Short mmCIF file of C-alpha atoms and ligand atoms in Angstrom, two decimals:
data_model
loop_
_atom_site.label_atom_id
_atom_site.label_comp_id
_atom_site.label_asym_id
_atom_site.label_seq_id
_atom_site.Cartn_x
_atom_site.Cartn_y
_atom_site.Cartn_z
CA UNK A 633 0.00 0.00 0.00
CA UNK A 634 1.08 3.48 -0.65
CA UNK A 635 1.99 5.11 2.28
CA UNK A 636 2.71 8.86 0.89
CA UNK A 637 0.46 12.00 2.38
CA UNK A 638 -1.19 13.13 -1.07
CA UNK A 639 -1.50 17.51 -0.88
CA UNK A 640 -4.08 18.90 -3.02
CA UNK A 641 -4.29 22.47 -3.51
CA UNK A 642 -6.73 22.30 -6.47
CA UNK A 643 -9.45 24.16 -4.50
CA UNK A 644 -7.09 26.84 -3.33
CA UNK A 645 -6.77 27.83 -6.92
CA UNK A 646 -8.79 30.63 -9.25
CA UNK A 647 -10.07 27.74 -11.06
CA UNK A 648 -12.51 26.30 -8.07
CA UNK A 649 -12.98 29.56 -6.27
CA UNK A 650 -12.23 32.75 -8.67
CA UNK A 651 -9.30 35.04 -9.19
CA UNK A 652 -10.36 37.13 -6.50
CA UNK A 653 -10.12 34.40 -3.80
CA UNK A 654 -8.03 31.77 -5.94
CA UNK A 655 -4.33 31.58 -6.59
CA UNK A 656 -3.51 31.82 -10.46
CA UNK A 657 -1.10 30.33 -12.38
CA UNK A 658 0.69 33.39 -13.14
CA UNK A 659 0.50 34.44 -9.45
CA UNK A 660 2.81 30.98 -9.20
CA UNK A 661 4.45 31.61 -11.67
CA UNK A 662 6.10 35.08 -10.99
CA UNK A 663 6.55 33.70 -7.06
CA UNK A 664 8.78 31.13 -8.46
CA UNK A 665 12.06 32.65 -9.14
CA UNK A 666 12.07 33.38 -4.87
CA UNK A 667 11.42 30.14 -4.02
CA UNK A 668 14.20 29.06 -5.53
CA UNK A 669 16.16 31.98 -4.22
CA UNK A 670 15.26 30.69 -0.82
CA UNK A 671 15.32 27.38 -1.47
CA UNK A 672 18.65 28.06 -2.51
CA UNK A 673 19.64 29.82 1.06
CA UNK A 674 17.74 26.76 3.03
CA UNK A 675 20.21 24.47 1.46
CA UNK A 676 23.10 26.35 2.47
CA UNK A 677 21.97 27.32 6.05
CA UNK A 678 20.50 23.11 6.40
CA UNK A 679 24.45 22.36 5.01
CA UNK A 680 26.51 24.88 6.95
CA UNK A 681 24.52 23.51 10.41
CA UNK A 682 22.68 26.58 11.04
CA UNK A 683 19.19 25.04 11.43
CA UNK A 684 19.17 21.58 12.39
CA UNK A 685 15.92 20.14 12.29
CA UNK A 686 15.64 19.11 8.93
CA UNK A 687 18.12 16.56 9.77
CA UNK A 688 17.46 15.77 13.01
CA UNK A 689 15.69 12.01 11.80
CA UNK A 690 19.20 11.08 10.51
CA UNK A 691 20.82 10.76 13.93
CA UNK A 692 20.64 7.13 14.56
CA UNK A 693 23.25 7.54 17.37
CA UNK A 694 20.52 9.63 19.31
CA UNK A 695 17.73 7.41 18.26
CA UNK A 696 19.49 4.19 19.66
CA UNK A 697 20.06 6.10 22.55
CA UNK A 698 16.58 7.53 23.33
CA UNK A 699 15.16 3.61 22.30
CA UNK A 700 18.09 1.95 24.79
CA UNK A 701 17.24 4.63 27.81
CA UNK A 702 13.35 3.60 27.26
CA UNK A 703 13.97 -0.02 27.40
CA UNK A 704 16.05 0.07 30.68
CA UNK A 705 12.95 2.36 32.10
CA UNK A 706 10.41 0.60 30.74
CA UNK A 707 11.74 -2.57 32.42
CA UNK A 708 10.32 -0.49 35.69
CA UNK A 709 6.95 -0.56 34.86
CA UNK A 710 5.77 2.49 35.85
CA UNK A 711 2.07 3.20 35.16
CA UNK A 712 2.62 6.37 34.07
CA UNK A 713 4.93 9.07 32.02
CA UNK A 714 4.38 12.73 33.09
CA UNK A 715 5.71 15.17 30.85
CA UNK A 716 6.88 18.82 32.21
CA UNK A 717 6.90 20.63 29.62
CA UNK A 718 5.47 23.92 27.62
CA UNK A 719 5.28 25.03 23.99
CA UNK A 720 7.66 23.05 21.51
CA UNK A 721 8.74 21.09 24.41
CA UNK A 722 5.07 19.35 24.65
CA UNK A 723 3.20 19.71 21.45
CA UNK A 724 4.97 17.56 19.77
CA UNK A 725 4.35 14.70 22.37
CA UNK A 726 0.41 15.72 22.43
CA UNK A 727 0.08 15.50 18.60
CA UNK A 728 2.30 12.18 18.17
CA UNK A 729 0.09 11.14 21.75
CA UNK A 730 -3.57 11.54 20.00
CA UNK A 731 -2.43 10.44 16.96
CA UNK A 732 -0.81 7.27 17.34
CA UNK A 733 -2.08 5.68 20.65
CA UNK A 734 -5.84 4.51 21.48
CA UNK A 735 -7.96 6.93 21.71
CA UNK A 736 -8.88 6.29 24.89
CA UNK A 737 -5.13 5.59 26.40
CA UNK A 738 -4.67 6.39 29.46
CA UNK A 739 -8.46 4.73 30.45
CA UNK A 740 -7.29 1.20 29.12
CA UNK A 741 -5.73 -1.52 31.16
CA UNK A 742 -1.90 -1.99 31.23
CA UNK A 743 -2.81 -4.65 29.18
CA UNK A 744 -4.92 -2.96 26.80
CA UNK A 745 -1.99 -0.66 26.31
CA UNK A 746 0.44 -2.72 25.49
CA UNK A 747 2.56 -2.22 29.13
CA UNK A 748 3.38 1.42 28.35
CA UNK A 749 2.16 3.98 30.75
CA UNK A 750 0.06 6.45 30.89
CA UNK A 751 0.53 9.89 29.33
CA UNK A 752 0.20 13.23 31.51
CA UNK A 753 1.48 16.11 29.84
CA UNK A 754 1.61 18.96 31.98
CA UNK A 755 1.85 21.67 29.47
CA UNK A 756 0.31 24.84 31.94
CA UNK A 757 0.89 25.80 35.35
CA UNK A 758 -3.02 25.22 36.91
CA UNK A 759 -2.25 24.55 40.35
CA UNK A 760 -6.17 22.24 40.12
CA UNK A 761 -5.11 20.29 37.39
CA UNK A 762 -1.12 20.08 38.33
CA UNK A 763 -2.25 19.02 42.32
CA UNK A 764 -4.74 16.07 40.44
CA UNK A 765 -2.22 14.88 38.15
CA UNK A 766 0.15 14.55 41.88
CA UNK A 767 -2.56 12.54 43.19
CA UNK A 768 -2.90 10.08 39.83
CA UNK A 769 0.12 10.01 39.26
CA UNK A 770 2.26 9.07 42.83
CA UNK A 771 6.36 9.02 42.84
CA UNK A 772 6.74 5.91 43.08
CA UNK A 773 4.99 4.63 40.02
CA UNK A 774 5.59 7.75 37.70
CA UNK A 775 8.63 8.46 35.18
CA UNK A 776 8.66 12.60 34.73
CA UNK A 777 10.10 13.61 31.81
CA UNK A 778 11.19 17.19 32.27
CA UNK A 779 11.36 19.16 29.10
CA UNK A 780 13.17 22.99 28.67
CA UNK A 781 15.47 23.64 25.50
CA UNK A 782 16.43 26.95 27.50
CA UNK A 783 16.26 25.14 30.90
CA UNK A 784 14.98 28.01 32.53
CA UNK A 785 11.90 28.42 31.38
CA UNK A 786 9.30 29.39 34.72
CA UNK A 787 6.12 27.38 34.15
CA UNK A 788 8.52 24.30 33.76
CA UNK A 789 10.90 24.61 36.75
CA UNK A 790 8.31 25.40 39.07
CA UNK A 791 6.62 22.16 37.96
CA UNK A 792 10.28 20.05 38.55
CA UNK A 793 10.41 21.86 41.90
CA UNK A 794 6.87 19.88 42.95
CA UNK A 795 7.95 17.18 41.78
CA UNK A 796 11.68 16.84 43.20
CA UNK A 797 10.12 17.76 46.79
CA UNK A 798 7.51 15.01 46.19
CA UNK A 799 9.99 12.27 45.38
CA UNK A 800 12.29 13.60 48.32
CA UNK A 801 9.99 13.16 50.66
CA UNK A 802 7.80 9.99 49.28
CA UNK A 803 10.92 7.68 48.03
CA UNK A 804 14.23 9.72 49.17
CA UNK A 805 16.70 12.02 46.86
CA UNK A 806 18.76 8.41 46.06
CA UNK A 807 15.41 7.26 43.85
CA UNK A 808 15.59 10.87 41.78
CA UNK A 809 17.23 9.26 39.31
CA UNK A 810 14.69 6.36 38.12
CA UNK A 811 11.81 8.53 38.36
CA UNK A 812 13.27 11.95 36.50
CA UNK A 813 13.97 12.40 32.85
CA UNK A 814 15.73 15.56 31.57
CA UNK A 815 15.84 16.91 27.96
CA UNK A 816 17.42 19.85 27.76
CA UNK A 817 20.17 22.17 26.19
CA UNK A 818 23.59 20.26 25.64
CA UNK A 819 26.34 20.75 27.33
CA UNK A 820 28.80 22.83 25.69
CA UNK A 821 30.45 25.60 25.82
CA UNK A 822 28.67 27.85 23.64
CA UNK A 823 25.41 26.81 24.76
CA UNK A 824 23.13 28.60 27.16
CA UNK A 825 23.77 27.18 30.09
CA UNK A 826 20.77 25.26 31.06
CA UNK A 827 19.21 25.30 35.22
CA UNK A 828 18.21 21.41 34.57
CA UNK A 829 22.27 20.79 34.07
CA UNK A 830 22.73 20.83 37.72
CA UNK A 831 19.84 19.30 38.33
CA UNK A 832 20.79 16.44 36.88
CA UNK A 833 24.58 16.26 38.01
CA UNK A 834 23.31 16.50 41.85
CA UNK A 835 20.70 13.63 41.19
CA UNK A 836 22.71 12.10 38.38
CA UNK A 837 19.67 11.91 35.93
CA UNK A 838 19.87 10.28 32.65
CA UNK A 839 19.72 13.03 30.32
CA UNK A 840 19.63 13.97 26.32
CA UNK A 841 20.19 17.14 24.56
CA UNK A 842 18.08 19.07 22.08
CA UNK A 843 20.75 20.68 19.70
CA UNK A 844 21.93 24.02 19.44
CA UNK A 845 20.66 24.74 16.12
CA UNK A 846 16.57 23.15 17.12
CA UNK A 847 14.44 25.84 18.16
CA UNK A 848 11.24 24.35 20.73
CA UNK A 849 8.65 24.10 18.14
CA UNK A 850 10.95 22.12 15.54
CA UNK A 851 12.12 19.87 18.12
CA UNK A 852 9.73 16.94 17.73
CA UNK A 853 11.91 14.70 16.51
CA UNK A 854 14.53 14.83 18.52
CA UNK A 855 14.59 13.54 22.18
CA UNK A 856 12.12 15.99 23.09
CA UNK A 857 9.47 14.30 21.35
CA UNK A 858 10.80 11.08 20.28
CA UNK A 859 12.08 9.66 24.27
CA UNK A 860 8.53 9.99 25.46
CA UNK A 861 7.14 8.64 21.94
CA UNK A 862 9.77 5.80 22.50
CA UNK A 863 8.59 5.52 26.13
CA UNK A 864 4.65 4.92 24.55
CA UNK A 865 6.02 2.25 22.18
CA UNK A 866 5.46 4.09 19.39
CA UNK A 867 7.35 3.03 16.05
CA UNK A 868 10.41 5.19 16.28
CA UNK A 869 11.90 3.63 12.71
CA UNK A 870 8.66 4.19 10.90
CA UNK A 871 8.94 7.70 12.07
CA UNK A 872 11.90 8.29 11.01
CA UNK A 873 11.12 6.33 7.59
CA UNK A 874 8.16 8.91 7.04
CA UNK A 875 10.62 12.05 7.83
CA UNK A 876 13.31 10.54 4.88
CA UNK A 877 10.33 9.99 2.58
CA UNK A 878 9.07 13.64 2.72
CA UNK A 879 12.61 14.94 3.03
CA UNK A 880 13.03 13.48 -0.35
CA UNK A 881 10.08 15.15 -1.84
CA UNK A 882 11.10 18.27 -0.63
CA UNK A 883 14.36 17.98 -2.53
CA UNK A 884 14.20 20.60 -5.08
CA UNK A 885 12.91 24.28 -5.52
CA UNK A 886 10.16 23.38 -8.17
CA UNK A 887 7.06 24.17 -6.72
CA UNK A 888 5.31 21.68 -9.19
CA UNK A 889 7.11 18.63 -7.33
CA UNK A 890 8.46 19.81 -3.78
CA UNK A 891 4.52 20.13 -1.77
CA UNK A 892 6.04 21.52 1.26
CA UNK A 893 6.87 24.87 -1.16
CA UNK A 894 4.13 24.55 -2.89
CA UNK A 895 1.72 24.49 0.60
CA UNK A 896 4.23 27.31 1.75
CA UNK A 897 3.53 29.43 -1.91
CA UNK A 898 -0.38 28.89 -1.33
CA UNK A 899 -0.65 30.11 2.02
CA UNK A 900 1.78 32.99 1.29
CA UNK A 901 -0.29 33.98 -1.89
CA UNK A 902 -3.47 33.84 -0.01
CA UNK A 903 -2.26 36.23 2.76
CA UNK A 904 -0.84 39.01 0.55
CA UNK A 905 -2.37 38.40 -2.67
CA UNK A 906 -5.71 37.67 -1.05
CA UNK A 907 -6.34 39.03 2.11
CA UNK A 908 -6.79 35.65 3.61
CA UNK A 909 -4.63 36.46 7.12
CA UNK A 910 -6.37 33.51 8.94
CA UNK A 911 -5.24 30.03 8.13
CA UNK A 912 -7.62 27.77 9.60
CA UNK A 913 -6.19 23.74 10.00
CA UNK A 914 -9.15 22.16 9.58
CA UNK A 915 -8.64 18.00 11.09
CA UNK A 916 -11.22 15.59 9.48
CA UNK A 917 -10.20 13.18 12.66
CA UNK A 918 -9.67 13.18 16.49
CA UNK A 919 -6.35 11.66 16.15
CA UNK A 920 -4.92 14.33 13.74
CA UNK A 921 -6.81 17.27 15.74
CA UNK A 922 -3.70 18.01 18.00
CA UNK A 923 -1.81 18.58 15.31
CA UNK A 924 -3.95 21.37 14.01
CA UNK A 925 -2.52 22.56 17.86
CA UNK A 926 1.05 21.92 17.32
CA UNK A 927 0.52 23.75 13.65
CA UNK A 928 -0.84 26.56 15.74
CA UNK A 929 2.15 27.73 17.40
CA UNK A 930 4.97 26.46 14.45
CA UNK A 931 3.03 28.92 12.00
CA UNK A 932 2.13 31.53 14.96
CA UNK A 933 5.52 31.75 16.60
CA UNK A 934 7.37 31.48 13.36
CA UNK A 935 6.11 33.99 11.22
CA UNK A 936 4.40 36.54 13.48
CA UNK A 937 6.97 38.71 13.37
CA UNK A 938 7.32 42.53 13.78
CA UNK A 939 10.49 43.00 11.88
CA UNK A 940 11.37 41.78 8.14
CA UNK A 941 15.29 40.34 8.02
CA UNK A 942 16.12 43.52 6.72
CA UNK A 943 15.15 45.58 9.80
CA UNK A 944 11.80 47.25 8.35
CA UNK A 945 8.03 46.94 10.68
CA UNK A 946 6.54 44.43 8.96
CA UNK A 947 3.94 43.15 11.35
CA UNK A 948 3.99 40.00 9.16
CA UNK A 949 1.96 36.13 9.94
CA UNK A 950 -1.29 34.71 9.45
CA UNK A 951 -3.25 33.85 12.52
CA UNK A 952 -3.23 29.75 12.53
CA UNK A 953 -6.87 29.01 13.81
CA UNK A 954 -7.69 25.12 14.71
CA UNK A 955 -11.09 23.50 13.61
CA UNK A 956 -12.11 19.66 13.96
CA UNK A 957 -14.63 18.25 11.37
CA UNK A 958 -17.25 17.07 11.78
CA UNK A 959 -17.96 18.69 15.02
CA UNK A 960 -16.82 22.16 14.18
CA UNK A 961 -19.45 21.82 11.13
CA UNK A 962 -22.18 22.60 13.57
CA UNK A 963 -19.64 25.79 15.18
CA UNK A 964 -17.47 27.23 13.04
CA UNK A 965 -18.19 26.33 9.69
CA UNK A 966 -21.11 29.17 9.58
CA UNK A 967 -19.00 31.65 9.78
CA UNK A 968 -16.18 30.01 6.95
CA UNK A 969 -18.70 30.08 4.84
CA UNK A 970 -20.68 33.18 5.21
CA UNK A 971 -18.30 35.50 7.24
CA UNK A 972 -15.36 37.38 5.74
CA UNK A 973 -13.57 35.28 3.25
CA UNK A 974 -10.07 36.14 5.00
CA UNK A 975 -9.31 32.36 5.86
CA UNK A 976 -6.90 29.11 3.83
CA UNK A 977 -8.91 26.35 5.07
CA UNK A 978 -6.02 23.80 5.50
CA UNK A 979 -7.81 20.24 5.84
CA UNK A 980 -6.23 17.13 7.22
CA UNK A 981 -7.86 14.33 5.88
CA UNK A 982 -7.23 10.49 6.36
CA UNK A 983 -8.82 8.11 3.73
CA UNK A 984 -8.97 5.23 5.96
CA UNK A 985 -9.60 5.06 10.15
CA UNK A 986 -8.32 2.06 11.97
CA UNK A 987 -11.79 0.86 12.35
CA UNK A 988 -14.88 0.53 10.41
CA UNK A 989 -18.26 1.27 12.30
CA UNK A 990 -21.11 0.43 11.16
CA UNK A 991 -24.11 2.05 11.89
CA UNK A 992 -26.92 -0.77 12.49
CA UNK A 993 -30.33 -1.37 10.27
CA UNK A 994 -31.92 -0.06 13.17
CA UNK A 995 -35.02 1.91 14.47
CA UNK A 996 -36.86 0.81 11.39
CA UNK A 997 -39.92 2.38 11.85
CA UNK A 998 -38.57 5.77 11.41
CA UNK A 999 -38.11 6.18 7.50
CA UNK A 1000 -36.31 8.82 7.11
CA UNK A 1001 -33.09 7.85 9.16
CA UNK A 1002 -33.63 4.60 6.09
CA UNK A 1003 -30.01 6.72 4.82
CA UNK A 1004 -28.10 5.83 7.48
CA UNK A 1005 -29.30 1.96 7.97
CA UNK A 1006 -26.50 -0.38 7.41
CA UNK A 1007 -24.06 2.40 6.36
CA UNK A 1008 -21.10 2.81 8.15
CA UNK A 1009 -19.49 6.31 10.20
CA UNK A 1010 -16.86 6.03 8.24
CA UNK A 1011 -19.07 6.84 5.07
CA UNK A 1012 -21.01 9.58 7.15
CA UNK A 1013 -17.79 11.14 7.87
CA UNK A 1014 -15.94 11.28 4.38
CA UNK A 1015 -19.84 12.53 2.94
CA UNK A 1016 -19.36 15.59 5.85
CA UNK A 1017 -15.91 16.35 4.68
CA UNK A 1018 -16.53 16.29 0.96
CA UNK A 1019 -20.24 17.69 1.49
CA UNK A 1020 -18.24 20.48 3.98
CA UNK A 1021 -15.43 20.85 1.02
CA UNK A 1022 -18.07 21.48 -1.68
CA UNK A 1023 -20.19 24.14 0.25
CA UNK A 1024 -16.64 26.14 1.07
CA UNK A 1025 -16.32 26.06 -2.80
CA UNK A 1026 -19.97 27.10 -3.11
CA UNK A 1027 -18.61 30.01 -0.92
CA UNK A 1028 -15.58 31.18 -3.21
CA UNK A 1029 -13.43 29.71 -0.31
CA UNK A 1030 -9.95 28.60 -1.02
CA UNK A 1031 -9.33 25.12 0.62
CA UNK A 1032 -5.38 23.58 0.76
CA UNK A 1033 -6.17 19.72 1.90
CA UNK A 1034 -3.50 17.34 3.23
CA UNK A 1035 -4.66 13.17 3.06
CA UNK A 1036 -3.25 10.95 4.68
CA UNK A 1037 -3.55 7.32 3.32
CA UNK A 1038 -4.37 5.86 6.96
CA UNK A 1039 -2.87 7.33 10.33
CA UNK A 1040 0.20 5.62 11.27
CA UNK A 1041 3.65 6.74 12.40
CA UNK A 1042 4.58 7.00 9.21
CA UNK A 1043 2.34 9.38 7.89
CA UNK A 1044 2.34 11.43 10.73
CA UNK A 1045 5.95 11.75 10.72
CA UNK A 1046 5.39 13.00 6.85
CA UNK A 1047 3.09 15.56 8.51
CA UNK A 1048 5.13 16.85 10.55
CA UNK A 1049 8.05 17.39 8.68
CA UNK A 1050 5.92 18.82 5.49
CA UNK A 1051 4.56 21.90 7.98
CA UNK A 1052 7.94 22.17 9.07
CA UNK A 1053 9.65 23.01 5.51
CA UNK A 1054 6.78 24.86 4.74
CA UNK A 1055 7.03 26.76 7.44
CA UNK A 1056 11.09 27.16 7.16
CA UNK A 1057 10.11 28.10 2.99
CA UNK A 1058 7.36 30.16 4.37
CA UNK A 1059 9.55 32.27 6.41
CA UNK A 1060 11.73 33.33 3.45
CA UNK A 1061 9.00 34.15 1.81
CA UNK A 1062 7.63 36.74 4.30
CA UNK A 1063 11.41 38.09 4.73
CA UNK A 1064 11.10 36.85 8.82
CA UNK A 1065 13.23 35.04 11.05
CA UNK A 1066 11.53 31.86 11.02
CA UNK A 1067 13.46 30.28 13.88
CA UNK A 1068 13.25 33.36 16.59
CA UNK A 1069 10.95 34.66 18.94
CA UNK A 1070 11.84 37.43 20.70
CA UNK A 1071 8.42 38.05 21.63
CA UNK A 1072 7.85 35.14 23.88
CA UNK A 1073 11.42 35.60 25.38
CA UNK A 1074 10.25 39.25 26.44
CA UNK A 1075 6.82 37.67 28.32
CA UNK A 1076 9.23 35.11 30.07
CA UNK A 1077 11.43 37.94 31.45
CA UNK A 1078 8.80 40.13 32.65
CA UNK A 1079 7.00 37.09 34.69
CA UNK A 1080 10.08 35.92 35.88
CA UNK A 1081 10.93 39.61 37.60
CA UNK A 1082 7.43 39.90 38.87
CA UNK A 1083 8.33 36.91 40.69
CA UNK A 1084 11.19 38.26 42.02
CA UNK A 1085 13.66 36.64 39.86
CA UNK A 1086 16.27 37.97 37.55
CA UNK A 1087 14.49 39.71 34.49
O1 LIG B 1650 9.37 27.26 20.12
C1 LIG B 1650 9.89 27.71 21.12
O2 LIG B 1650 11.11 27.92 21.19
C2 LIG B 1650 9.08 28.02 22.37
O3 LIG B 1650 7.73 27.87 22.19
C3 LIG B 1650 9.54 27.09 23.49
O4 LIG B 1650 9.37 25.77 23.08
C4 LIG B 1650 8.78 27.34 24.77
O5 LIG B 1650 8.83 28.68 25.14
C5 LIG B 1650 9.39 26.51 25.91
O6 LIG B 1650 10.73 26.82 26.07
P1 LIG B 1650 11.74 25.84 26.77
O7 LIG B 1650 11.75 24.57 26.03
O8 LIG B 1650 13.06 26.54 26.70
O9 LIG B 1650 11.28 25.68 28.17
#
């Protein structure tokens, strides 16, 4: 079976929805001369090291290492793994988490989930919910992953600090080290230096680096997203499989063959061409919806940016909204369809679920539910995405779709990736630093002197 995500742009274009809302030819055309400009600059900074996560699937050394630390913990059988961690330090985990385990994970039995524990991912700083997750998810049967690039990061530490004074007191400082996990800057000299560093030399944690040159919100697949994935029992190989494959297609500058550039040229267009500055990811699945999330701040944090790389106000981004089909249908869709056409609905699609449904030749007396007798959800759902696709036409709404064959690791991995060179390609194109974000940096100082800390 083929296993490649298919990306359809077709009702993006002038031809399904007008010039006036629709991307022409010529408009792709005359963009195509700076894609390759930039394509030819995100070759050079991927090959001089500058930006690292386009390769970051290639380092089997770390992979082996991540899969050999989660066998030795796994062999503990803890119930659960807690992850402390915010922004690109714990979307990743929450996409790959809703994506590739049950549904209903952390409900099943131990059994029913194959011996790996339970995910918590502690991505905010509500005393309720952090106190709760304490109670679940005791010391002694709990692996805590903590999770700061920066290792300094507030909402993070203060979470570590509960949960070091928790295992001190419950199981002693000696047990630190088999319940605590930390993922964090490496150790070098030109790195930041990173609070978890001494953290981990007092308690002598097992510990793995997120490089230099991997900003938080391209950091999935490296340990910050793939130890817990590995921890799960997720397939780390197919992952990284999926990564090479899109990698590949993303080879050249030709936006007729590389569909990260092309996604990246659409959504660009749209926004200045068209006036569409919301891009709306649209998930036609549960499992895929939390990656509309981690989409959300990669496209947010990358590209809203007040200054262009040449210094001028700019003020530049789209604002990534998140929408799940069917149910947003009966919310949001309303509004898509009838409001201001200023969005790029961005749908992600899967052609097949991992189970068929069928909906039973039931309550036979009632004729007019006779459409839905002995079909199946599945059909119900792919007639509300295509009926759902076909009104936003109806509309003169450009649509950019992403289908996956099935979700699996490897798909999602292609996912992932894709967003990410569009978003690198995307970057270029709006003249931005792509990899800062001196915006959230400023909102971290500020909190931390209102605390009382250093600013
Ligand atoms: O993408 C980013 O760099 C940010 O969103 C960070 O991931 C987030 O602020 C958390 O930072 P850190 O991992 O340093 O704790």
């Amino acid at each position: 079976m083929n296993l490649d995500i298919r990306i359809d742009v077709s009702r993006a274009r002038d031809a399904a929805v007008g010039r006036e809302h629709g991307i022409t030819r010529a408009e792709l055309d005359k963009l195509q001369p700076r894609v390759s400009d930039a394509h030819a600059i995100l070759q050079r900074e991927r090959a001089e090291g500058q930006y690292g996560f386009w390769d970051l699937y290639k380092q089997s050394g770390v992979f082996d290492d991540v899969k050999a630390a989660a066998a030795r913990f796994a062999q503990k059988g803890y119930d659960n793994l807690v992850v402390l961690g915010i922004g690109g330090s714990s979307l990743g985990t929450i996409a790959l988490g809703a994506a590739l385990l049950s549904p209903y994970h952390n409900l099943l039995s131990k059994g029913g989930r194959k011996g790996a524990p339970r995910l918590f991912v502690m991505d905010n700083i509500d005393p309720t919910v952090f106190r709760e997750m304490m109670r679940i998810c005791p010391p002694k049967k709990t692996l805590y992953n903590v999770i700061s690039k920066s290792g300094g990061t507030a909402e993070t530490m203060s979470q570590l600090m509960i949960v070091v004074d928790a295992i001190e007191k419950k199981l002693g400082s000696g047990a630190m080290k088999d319940h605590v996990v930390v993922t964090t800057n490496p150790r070098r000299s030109d790195a930041p230096p990173s609070l978890l560093h001494p953290v981990a030399d007092e308690y002598g944690l097992t510990e793995f680096a997120v490089p230099l040159n991997v900003g938080g919100r391209f950091s999935v697949f490296s340990p910050v997203g793939m130890f817990p994935a590995a921890m799960l029992g997720m397939d780390l190989d197919a992952i990284r499989n999926g990564c090479a494959a899109m990698d590949q297609r993303c080879a050249d500058a030709d936006l007729k063959s590389n569909p990260a550039y092309l996604r990246a040229a659409i959504q660009y267009l749209a926004d200045v061409n068209k006036g569409k500055s919301i891009s709306v990811m649209l998930a036609y699945a549960n499992g895929l919806y939390s990656i509309a999330d981690w989409y959300r701040q990669l496209w947010a944090e990358s590209l809203g940016k007040r200054y262009s790389l040449d210094g001028e106000e700019v003020f530049a981004g789209q604002t990534p909204v998140k929408a799940l089909g069917a149910t947003d249908q009966h919310s949001q869709i309303q509004l898509y369809r009838e409001g201001p056409n200023d969005k790029l609905i961005n749908t992600l699609e899967t052609r097949k679920f991992a189970r068929t449904l069928r909906i039973p030749p039931t309550l036979t007396s009632i004729a007019q539910l006779e459409y839905l007798r002995g079909a199946s959800m599945n059909k119900l759902m792919a007639a509300e995405l295509q009926g759902t696709l076909d009104a936003l036409r109806l509309s003169q709404r450009p649509v950019s779709r992403i289908i996956l064959p099935q979700i699996n690791a490897h798909t999602v991995a292609q996912v992932l990736y894709l967003l990410e060179v569009e978003t690198a390609m995307a970057g270029r194109l709006y003249n931005v630093n792509t990899f800062d974000q001196p915006g959230v940096e400023e909102g971290k100082k500020i909190a931390r002197k209102l605390m009382g800390g250093e600013g």
